[in-house]
PDB file of C-alpha atoms in Angstrom:
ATOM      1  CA  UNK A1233      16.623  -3.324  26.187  1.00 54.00           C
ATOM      2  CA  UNK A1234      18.155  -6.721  25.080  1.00 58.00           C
ATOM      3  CA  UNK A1235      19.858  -7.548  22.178  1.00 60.00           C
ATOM      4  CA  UNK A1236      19.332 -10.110  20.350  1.00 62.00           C
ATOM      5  CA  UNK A1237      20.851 -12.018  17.069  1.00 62.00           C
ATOM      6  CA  UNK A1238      19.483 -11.699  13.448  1.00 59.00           C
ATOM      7  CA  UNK A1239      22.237 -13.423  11.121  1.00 65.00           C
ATOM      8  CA  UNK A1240      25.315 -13.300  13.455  1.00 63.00           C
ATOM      9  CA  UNK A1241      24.705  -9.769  14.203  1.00 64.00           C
ATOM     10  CA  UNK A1242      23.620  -8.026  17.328  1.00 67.00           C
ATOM     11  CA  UNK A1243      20.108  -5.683  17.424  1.00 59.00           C
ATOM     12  CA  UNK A1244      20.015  -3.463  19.787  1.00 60.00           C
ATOM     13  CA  UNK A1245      16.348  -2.269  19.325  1.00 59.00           C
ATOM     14  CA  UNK A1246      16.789   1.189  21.516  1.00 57.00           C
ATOM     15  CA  UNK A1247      19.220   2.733  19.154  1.00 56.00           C
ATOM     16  CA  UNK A1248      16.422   3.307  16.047  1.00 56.00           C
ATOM     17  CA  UNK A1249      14.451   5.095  18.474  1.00 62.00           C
ATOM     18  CA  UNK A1250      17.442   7.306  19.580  1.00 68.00           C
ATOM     19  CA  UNK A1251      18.651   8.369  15.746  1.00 83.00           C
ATOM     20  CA  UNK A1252      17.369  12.109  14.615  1.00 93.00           C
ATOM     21  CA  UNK A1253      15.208  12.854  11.694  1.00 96.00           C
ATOM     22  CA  UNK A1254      17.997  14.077   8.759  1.00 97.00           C
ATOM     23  CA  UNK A1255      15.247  16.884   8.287  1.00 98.00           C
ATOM     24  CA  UNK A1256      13.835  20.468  10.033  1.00 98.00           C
ATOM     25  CA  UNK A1257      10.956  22.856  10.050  1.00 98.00           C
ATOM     26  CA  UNK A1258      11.546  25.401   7.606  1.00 98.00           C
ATOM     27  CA  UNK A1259      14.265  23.549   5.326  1.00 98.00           C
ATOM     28  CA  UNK A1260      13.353  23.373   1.295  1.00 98.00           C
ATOM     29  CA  UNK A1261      14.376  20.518  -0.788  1.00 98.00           C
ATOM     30  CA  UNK A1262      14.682  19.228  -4.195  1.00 98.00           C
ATOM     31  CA  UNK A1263      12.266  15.946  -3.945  1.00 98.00           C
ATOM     32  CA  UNK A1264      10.925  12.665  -6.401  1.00 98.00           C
ATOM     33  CA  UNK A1265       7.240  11.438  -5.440  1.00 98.00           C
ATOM     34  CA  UNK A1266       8.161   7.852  -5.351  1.00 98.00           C
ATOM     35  CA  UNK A1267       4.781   6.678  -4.165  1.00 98.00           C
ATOM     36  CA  UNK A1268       1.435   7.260  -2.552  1.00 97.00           C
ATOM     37  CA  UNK A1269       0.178   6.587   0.759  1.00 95.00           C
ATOM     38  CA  UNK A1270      -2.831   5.721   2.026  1.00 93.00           C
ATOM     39  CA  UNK A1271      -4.430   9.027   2.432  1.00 93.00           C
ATOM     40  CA  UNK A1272      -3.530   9.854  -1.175  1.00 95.00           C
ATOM     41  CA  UNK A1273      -0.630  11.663   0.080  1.00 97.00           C
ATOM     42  CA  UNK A1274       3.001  11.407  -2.357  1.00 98.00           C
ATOM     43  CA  UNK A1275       5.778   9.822  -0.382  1.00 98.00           C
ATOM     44  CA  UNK A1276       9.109  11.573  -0.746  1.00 98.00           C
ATOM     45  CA  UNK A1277      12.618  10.163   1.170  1.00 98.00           C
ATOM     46  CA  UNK A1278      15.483  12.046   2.089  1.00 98.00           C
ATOM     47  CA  UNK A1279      18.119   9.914   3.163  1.00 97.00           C
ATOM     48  CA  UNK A1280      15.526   7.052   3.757  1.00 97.00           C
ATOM     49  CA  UNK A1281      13.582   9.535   5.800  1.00 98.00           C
ATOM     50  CA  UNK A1282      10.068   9.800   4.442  1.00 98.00           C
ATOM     51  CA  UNK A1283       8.053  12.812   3.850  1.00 98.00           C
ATOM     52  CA  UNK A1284       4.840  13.076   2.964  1.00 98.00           C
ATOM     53  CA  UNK A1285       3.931  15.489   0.416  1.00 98.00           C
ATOM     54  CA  UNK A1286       0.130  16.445  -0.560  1.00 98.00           C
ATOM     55  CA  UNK A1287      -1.413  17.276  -3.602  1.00 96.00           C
ATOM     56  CA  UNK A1288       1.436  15.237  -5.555  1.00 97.00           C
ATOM     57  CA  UNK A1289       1.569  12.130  -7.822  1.00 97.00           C
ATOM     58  CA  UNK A1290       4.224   9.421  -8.329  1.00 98.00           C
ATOM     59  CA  UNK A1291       6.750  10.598 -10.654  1.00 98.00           C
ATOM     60  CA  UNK A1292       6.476  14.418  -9.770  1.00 98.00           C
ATOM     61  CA  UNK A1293       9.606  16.276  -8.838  1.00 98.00           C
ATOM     62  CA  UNK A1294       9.117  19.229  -6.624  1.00 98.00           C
ATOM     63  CA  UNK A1295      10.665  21.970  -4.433  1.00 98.00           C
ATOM     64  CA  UNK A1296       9.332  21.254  -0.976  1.00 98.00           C
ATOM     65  CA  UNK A1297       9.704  22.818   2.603  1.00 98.00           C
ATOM     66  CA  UNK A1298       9.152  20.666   5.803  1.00 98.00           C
ATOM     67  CA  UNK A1299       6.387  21.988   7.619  1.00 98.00           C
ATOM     68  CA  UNK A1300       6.376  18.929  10.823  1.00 98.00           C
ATOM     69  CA  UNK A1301       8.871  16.701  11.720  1.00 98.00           C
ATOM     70  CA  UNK A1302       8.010  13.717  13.572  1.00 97.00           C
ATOM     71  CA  UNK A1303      10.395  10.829  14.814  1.00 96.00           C
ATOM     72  CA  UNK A1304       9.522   8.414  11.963  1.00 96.00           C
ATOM     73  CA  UNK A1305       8.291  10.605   9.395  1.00 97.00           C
ATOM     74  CA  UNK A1306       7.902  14.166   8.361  1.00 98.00           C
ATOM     75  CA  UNK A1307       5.485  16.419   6.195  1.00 98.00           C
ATOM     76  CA  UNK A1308       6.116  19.069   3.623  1.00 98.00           C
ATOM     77  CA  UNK A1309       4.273  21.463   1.045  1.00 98.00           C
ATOM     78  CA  UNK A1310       4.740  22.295  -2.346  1.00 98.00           C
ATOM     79  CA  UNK A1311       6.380  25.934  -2.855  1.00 96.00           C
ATOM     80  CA  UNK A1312       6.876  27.841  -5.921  1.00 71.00           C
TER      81      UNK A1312
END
């Protein structure tokens, strides 16, 4: 790929698609619904990683465990 210059800095557009989801299958977590997306789905992020979260509303705060991880995003379920 080539870089190129945004404000005197170098972007090197391979290395977003080489960085790891901070998340795994199976792993629970403390979350805040911070929005909604378009399917009505609550948006969650952990460490900037977002995860969507159904049946949820901006504003909740719930225990959640990943069920799918995917390179950009990630989905998890309600437990408890």
């Amino acid at each position: 790929m080539e870089n190129r210059k945004f404000g005197g800095k170098k972007f090197d557009r391979s290395r977003s698609r080489d960085r790891k989801p901070p998340v795994k299958v199976g792993e629970r977590y403390k979350v805040k619904i911070e929005a909604l997306g378009k399917g009505g789905d609550g948006i969650a992020r952990i460490k900037g990683f977002v995860v969507f979260v159904p049946q949820t509303k901006i504003g909740d705060e719930v225990e959640i465990v990943i069920n799918s991880v995917k390179q950009k995003f990630a989905f998890g379920e309600v437990i408890g």
